[in-house]
Structure formats: C-alpha cells, structure tokens
PDB file of C-alpha atoms in Angstrom:
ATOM      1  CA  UNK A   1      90.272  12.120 129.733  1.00  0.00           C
ATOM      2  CA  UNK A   2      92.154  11.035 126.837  1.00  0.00           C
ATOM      3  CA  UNK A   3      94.518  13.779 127.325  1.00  0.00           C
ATOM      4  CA  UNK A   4      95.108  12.650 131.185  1.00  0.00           C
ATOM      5  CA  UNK A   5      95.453   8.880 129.657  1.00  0.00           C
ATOM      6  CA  UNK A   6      97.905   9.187 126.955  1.00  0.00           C
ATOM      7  CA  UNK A   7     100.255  11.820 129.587  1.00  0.00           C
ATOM      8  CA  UNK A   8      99.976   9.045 131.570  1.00  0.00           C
ATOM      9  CA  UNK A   9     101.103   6.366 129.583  1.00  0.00           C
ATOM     10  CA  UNK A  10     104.564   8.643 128.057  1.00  0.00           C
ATOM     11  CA  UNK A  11     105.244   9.371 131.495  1.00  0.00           C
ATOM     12  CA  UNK A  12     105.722   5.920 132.386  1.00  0.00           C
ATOM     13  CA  UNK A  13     107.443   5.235 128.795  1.00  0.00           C
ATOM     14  CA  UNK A  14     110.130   7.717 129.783  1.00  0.00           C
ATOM     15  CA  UNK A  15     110.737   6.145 133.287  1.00  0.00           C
ATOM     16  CA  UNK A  16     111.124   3.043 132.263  1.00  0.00           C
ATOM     17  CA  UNK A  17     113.090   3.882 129.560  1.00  0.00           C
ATOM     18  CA  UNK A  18     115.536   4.648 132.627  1.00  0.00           C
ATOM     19  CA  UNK A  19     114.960   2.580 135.443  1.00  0.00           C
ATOM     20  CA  UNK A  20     117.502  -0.359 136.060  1.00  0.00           C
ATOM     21  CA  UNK A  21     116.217  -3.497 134.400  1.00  0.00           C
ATOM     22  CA  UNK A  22     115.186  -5.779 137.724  1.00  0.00           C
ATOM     23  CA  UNK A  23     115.273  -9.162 137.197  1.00  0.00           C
ATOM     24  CA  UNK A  24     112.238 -11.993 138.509  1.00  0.00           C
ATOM     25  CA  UNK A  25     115.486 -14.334 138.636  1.00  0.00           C
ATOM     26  CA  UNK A  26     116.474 -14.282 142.265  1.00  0.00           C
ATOM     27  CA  UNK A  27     120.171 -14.714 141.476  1.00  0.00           C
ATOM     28  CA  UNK A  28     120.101 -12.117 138.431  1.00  0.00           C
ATOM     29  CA  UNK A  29     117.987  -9.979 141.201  1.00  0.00           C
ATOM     30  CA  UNK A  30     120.632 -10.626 144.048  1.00  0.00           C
ATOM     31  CA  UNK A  31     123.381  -9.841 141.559  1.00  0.00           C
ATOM     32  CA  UNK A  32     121.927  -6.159 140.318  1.00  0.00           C
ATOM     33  CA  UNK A  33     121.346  -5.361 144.006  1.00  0.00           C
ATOM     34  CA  UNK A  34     124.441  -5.736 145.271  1.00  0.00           C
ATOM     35  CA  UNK A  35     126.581  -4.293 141.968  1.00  0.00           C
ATOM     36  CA  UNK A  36     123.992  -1.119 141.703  1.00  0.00           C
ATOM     37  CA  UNK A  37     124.247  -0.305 145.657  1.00  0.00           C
ATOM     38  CA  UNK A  38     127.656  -0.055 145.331  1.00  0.00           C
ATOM     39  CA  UNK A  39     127.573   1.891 142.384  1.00  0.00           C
ATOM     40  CA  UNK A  40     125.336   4.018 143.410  1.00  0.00           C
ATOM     41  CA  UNK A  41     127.930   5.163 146.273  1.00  0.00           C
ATOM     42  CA  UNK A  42     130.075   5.889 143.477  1.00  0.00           C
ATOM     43  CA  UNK A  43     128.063   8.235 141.226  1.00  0.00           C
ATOM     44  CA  UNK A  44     127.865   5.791 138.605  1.00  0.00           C
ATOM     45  CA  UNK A  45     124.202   4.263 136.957  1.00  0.00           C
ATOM     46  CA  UNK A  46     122.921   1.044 137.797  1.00  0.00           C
ATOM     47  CA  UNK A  47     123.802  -1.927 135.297  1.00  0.00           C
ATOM     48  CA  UNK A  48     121.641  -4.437 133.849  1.00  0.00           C
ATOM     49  CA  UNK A  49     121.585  -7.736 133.525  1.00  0.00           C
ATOM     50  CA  UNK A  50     123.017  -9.579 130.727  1.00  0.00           C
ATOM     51  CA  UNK A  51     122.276 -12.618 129.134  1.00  0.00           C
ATOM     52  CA  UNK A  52     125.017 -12.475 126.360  1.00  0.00           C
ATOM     53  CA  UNK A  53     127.502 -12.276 129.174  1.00  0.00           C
ATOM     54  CA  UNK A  54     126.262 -14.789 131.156  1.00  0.00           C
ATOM     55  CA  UNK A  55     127.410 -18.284 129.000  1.00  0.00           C
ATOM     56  CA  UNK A  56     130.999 -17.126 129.292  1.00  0.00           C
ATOM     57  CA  UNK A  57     130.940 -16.289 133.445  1.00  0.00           C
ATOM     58  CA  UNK A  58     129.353 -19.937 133.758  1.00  0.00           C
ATOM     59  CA  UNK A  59     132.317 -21.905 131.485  1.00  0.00           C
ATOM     60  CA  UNK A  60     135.072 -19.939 133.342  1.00  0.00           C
ATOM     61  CA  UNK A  61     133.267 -20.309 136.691  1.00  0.00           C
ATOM     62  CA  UNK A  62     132.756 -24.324 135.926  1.00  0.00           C
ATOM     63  CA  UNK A  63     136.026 -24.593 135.389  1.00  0.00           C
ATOM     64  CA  UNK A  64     137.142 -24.238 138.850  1.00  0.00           C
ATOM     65  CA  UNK A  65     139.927 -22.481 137.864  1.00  0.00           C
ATOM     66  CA  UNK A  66     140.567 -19.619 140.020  1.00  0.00           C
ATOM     67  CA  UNK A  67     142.381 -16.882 137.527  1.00  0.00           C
ATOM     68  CA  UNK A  68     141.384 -14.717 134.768  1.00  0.00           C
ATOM     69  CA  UNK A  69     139.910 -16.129 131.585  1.00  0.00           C
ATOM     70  CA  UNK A  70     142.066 -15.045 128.199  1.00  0.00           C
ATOM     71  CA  UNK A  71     138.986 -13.018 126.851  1.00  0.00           C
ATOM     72  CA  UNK A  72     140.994  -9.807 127.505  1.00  0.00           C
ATOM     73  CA  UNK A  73     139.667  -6.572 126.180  1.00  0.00           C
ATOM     74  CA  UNK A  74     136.225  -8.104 125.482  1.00  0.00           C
ATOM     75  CA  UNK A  75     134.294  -7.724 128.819  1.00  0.00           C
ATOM     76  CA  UNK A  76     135.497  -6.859 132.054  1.00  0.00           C
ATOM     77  CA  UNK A  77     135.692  -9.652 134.694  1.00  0.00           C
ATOM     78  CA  UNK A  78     135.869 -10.154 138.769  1.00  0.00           C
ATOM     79  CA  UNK A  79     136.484 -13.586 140.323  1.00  0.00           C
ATOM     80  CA  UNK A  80     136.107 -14.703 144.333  1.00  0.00           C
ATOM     81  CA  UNK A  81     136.101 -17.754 145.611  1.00  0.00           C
ATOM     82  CA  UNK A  82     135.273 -18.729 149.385  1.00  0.00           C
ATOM     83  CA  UNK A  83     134.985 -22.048 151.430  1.00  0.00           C
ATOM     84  CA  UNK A  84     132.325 -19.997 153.479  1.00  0.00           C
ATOM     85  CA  UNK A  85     128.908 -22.231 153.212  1.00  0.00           C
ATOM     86  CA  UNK A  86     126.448 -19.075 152.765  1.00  0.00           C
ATOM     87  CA  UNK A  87     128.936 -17.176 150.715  1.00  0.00           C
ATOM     88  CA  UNK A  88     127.449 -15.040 147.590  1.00  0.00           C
ATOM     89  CA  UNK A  89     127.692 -12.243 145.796  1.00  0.00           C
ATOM     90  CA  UNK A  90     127.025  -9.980 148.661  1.00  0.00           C
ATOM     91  CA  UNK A  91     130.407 -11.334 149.946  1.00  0.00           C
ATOM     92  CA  UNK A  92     132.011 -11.037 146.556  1.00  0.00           C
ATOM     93  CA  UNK A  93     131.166  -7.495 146.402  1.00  0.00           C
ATOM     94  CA  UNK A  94     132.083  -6.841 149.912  1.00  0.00           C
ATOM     95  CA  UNK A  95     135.689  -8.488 149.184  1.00  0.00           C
ATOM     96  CA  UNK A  96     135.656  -6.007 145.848  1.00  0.00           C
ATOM     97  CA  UNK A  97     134.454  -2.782 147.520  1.00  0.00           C
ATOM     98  CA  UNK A  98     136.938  -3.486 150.153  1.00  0.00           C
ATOM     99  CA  UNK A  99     140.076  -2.421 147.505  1.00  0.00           C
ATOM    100  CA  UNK A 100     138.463   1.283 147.814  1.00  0.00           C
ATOM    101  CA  UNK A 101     140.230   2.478 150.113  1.00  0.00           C
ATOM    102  CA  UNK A 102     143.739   1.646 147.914  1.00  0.00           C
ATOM    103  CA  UNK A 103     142.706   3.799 145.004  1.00  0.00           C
ATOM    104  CA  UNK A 104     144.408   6.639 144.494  1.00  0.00           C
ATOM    105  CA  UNK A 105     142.438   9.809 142.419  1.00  0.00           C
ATOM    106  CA  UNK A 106     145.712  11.776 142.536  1.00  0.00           C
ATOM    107  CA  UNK A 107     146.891   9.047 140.494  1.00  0.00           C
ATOM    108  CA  UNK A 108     144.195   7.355 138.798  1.00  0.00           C
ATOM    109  CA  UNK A 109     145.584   4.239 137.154  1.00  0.00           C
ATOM    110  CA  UNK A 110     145.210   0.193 137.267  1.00  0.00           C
ATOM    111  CA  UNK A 111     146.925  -1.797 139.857  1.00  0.00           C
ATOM    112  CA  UNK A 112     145.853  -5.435 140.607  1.00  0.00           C
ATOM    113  CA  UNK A 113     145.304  -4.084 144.361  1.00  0.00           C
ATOM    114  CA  UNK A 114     142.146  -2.389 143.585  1.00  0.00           C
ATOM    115  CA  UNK A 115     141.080  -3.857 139.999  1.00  0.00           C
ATOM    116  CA  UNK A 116     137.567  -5.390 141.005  1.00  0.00           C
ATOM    117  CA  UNK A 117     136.566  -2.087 142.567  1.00  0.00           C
ATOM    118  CA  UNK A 118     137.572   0.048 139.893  1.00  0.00           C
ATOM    119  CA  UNK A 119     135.518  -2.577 137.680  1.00  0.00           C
ATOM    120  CA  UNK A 120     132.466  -2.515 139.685  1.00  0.00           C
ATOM    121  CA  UNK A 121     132.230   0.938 140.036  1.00  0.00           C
ATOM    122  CA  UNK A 122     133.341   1.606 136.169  1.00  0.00           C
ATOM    123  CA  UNK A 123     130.754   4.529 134.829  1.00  0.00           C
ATOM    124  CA  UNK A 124     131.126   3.608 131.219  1.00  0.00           C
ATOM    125  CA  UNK A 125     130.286  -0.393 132.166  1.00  0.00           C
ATOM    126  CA  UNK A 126     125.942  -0.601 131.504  1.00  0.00           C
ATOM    127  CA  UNK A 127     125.991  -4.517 131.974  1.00  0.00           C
ATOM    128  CA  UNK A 128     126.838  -7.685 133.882  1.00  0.00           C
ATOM    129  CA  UNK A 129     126.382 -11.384 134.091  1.00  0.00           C
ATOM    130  CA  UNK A 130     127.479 -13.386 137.298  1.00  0.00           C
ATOM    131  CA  UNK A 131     127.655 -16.918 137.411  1.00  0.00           C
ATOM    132  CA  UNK A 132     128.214 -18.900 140.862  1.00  0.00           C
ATOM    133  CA  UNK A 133     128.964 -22.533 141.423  1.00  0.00           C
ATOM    134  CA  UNK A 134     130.368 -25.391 143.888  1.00  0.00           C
ATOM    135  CA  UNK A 135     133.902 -26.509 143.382  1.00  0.00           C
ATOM    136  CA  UNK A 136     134.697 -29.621 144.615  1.00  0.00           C
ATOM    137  CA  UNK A 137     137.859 -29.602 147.287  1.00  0.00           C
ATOM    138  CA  UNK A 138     141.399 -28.613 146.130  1.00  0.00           C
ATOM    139  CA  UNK A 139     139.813 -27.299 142.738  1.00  0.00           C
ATOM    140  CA  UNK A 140     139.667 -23.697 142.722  1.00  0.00           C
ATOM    141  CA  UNK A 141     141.770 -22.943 146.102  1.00  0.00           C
ATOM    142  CA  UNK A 142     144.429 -25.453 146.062  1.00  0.00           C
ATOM    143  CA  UNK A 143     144.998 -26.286 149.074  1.00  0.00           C
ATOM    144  CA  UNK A 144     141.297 -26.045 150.920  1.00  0.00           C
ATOM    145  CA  UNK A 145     139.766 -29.360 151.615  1.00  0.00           C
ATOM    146  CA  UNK A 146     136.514 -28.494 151.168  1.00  0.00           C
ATOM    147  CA  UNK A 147     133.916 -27.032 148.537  1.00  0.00           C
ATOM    148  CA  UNK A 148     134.593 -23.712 147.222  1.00  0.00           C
ATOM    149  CA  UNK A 149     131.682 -21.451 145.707  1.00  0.00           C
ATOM    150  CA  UNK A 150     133.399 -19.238 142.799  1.00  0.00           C
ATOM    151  CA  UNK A 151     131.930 -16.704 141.448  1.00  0.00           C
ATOM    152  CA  UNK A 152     132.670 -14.706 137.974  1.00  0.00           C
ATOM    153  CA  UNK A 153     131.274 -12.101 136.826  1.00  0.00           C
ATOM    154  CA  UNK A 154     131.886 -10.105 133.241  1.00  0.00           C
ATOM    155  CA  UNK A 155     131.071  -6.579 132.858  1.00  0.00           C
ATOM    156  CA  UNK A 156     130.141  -4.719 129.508  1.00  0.00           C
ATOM    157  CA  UNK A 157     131.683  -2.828 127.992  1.00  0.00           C
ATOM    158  CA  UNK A 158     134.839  -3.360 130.090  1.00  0.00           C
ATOM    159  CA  UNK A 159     136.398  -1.249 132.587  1.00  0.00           C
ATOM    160  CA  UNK A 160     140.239  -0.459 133.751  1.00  0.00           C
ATOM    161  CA  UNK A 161     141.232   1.358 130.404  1.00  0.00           C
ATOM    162  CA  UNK A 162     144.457   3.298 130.528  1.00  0.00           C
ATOM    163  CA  UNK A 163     143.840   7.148 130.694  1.00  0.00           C
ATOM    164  CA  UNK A 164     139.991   6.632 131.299  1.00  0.00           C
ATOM    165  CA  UNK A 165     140.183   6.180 135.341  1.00  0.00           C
ATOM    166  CA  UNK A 166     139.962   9.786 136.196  1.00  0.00           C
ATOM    167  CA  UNK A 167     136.478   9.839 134.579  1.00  0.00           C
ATOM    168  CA  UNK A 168     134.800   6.452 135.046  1.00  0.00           C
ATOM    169  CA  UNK A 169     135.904   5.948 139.002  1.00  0.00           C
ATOM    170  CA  UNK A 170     133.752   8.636 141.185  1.00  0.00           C
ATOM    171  CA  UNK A 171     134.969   9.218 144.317  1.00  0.00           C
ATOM    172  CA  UNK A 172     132.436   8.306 146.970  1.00  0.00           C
ATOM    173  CA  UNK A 173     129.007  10.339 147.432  1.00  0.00           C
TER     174      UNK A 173
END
C-alpha cells in the first residue's frame, strides 16, 4: 500500500511539474487561456503567469499612451486598444493572431506587420503579465471620443530576436 501511495504521489509531482500554472485570478485565468490556445496552434508550450511582469504592463497601460514602452530588449510587449465596451484580451489576441497569415517561413524575420503574433506564439517566451484598463476619451486613440480599454502585455524572456524566427515561430498544427 505504501508502494501504491508514494507512486502515486511522484506521479502527480512530475505532472505538475509540467502543467501550465492556472491562475484563481479570473483576469490572470482569462489571460493564460487565450495566449496558451493560441500557442498551442503553434507548437509552442503554454506560458505562465507572471507577477514580476505585471507592475510594468500596468504603468505603461495607465499611461494611456498607445506606443511601445522604452524597456527594449528586457521583455517582449503587445499593445491594443479598442472603444468596443466588452473588449478584452480575447479581442486582443484575436487582433494579434490575425497578423498570421503575413508571416513568411521562407523568410523568417521581424516586420511590424506581424510582430504581436510572432510574440505570442514565441517558443522560447515561458511567461506573461497583461494589464487592462479604461482610458478616458482622446487619451490613448486620439481622436475617439469615448473610453478606450488598452491592454499591454510583456512577455519573458522576449521574443522577435534576429536569426531566432525560424526556430521559435511553428507553423500552424
């Protein structure tokens, strides 16, 4: 019985020790969901959740700035912003998936075109934090006269290197 007991408990040691972190959070949970489906399409492992990363997507996303923050090379980051009232990550990452179909494996590099998808689905990357809040009007998108919901989200480590594409962007499954 002891035997059966301790098997047991190393066999569920070992899967954990591999199962994607889920979060009790239902924003942390909406945000693994939607980044580790898409992933998943791509051949690449399912991220966890990051509290390190998250402080830094909530300043840039409070901002209400809509552009990149200067914290180049130190985690990778994807930005949307919509007037849409039930807009959330699940549009963000519909938005991002969307640049798929302009990447080019004959010629894997970066382009601006297809950045957030090539982030997303980034094999190397193991974590991310996404912040969302409400802009007030003419804030993030100019010239839209009402609230905006902007979302950030930073990726570790980073994606988009030069000369790594070819092995961290999978081609879809």
């Amino acid at each position: 019985m002891n035997k059966i007991i301790s098997l047991l408990l190393a066999s569920s040691a070992l899967l954990s020790t591999f199962a994607p972190t889920v979060s009790a959070d239902p924003w942390q949970g909406q945000v693994l969901a939607a980044h580790n489906s898409a992933r998943a399409q791509y051949g690449a492992r399912p991220l966890m959740w990051s509290d390190a990363l998250y402080p830094g997507a909530l300043h840039h996303a409070q901002t209400c700035k809509f552009g990149h923050s200067n914290a180049q090379f130190r985690y990778g980051e994807n930005l949307y912003a919509t007037g849409a009232p039930a807009g959330g990550i699940n549009d963000a990452m519909g938005a991002w998936m969307g640049q798929a179909a302009k990447y080019n494996y004959n010629n894997p590099v970066f382009s601006p075109s297809y950045g957030q998808f090539t982030q997303v689905v980034w094999r190397s990357t193991t974590h991310v934090a996404c912040a969302i809040v409400v802009c007030p009007p003419h804030s993030t998108i100019p010239d839209f006269p009402g609230n905006v919901k902007y979302i950030v989200c930073h990726y570790a480590p980073p994606g988009n290197y030069p000369g790594q594409f070819a092995r961290n962007v999978g081609r879809h499954v």
